XYZ file of C-alpha atoms in Angstrom:
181
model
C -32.534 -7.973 57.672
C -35.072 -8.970 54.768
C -34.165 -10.578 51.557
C -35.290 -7.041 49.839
C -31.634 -5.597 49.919
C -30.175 -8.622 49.125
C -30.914 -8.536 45.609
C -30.126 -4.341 45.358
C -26.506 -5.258 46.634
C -26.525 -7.417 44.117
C -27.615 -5.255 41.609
C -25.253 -2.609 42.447
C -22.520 -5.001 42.830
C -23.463 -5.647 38.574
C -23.629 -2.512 38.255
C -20.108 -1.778 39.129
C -18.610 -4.592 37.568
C -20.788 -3.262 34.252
C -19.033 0.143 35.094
C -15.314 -1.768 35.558
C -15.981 -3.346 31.965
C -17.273 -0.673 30.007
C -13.885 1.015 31.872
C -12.124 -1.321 30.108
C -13.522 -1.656 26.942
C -12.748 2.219 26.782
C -9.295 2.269 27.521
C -8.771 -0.658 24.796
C -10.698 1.467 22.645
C -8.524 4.792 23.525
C -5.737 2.710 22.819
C -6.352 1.347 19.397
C -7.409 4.436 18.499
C -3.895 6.541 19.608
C -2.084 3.973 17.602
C -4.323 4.374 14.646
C -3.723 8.061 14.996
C 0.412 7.281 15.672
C 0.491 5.016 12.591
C -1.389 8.142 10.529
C 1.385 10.297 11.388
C 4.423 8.670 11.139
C 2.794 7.188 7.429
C 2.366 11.209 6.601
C 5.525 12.454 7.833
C 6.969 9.672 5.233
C 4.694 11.203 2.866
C 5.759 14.790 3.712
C 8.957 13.635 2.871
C 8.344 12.730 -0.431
C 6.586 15.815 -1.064
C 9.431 18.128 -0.200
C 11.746 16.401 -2.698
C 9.845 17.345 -5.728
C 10.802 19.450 -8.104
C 7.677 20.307 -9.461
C 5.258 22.743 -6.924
C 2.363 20.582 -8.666
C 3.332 17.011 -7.409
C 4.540 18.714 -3.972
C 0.587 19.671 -3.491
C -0.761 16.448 -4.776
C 2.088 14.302 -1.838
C 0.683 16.918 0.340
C -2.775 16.546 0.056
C -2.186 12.542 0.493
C -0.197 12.994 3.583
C -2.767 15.470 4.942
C -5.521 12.866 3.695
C -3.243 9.615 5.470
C -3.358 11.723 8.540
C -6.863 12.340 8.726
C -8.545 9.155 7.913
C -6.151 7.406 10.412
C -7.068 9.822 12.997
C -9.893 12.206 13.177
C -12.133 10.068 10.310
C -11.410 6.920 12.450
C -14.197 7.164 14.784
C -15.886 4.107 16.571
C -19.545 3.856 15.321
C -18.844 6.374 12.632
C -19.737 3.897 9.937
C -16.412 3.767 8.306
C -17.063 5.763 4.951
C -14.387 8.139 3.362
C -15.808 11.240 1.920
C -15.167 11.855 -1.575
C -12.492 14.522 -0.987
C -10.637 12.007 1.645
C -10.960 9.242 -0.975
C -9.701 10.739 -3.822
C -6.619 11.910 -2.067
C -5.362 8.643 -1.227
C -6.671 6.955 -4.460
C -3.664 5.019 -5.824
C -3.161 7.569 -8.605
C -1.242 9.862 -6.108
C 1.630 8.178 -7.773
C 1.220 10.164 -10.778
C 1.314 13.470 -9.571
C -0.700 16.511 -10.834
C -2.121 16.919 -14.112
C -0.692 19.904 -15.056
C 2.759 18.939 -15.468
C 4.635 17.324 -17.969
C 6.126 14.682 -15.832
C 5.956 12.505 -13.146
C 6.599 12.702 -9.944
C 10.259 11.697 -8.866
C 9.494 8.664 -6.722
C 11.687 5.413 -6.870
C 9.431 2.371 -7.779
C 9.797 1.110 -4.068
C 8.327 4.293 -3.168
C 5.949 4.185 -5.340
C 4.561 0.817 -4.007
C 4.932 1.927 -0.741
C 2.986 4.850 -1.400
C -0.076 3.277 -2.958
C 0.265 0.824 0.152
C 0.288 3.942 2.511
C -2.673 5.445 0.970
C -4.919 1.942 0.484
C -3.723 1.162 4.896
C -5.250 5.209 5.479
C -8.403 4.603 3.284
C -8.890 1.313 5.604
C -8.479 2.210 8.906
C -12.047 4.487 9.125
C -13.852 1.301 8.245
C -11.704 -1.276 10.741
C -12.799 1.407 13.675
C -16.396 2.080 12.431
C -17.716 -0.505 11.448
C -19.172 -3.718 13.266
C -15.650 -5.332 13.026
C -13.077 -6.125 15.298
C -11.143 -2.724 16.026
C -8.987 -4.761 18.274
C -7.748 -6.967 15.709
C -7.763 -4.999 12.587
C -6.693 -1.855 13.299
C -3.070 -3.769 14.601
C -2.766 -5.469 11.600
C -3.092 -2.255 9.703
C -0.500 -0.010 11.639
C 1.854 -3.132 11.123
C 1.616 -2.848 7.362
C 1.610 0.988 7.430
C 4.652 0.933 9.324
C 6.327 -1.839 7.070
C 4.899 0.149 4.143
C 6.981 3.150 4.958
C 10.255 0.942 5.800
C 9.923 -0.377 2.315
C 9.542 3.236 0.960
C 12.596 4.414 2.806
C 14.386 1.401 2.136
C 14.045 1.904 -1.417
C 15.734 5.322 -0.842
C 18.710 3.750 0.966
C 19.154 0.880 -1.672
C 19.062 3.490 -4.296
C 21.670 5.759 -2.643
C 24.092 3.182 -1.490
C 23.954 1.704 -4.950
C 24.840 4.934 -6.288
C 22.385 3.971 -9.463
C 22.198 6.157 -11.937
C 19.389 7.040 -14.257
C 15.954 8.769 -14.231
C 12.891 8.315 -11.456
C 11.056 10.657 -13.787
C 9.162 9.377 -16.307
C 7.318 11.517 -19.209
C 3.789 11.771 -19.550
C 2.068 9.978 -22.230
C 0.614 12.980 -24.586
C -1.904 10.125 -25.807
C -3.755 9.965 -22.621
């Protein structure tokens, strides 16, 4: 035997441990990305929530539109290599004002101030996670980091529910709307 297939064996033998890593790069991708896509859920279905308490069909479309936004840009938008950037649509509908509600009524929308907070977090943790899977970060790291504070985001939100119930405290989560604005 020559020294020819020596360095073939060895080549294929590199090329299957190339194969075994880029294996496993893959799965740790697929599974960053699932619990990116978990974390988008269970921070809409929160959202949802919110959405179906309103009063006011205006504010119901405007928590709707940020839970379908949260959703998307933890799922679907968060695509490795995609470059991380929100289009203006997906931006706007998780820009922190979602806390005010539509325009075209006279009130706010009746969120708790816990749930407000929460929901601004929600949104800001959804407008994030594109960029920590597109971009030339560390998916691995980031993208943890951000489904812990979505999730603890949401806990808040619901905790501010519980606290508010339990305390049987009275008063308004409505505010009026400026007419100076």
């Amino acid at each position: 035997m020559t020294n020819t297939t020596f360095p073939a064996t060895e080549q294929a033998a590199d090329g299957g441990d190339q194969e075994q890593l880029e294996r496993e790069r893959q799965h740790a991708e697929n599974v960053v990305l699932a619990e990116a896509a978990e974390a988008g859920r269970r921070g809409a279905g929160w959202v949802r929530e919110l959405a179906a308490r309103q009063p006011e069909q205006g504010h119901r479309v405007v928590l709707e539109r940020a839970a379908d936004a949260v959703e998307r840009a933890c799922g679907r938008e968060a695509v490795p290599g995609g470059g991380g950037a929100l289009t203006e649509e997906l931006a706007y509908d998780l820009a922190a004002d979602v806390v005010t509600g539509s325009f075209t009524t006279a009130g706010l929308p009746v969120l708790l101030p816990g749930e407000r907070v929460a929901l601004v977090a929600v949104c800001a943790v959804a407008a994030a996670m594109p960029t920590a899977v597109g971009r030339n970060g560390d998916p691995e790291r980031e993208v943890p980091v951000l489904v812990a504070t979505m999730d603890a985001a949401v806990a808040v939100g619901r905790a501010a529910r519980l606290h508010h119930s339990a305390a049987g405290i009275q008063g308004t989560t409505r505010a009026p709307r400026s007419s100076g604005s």
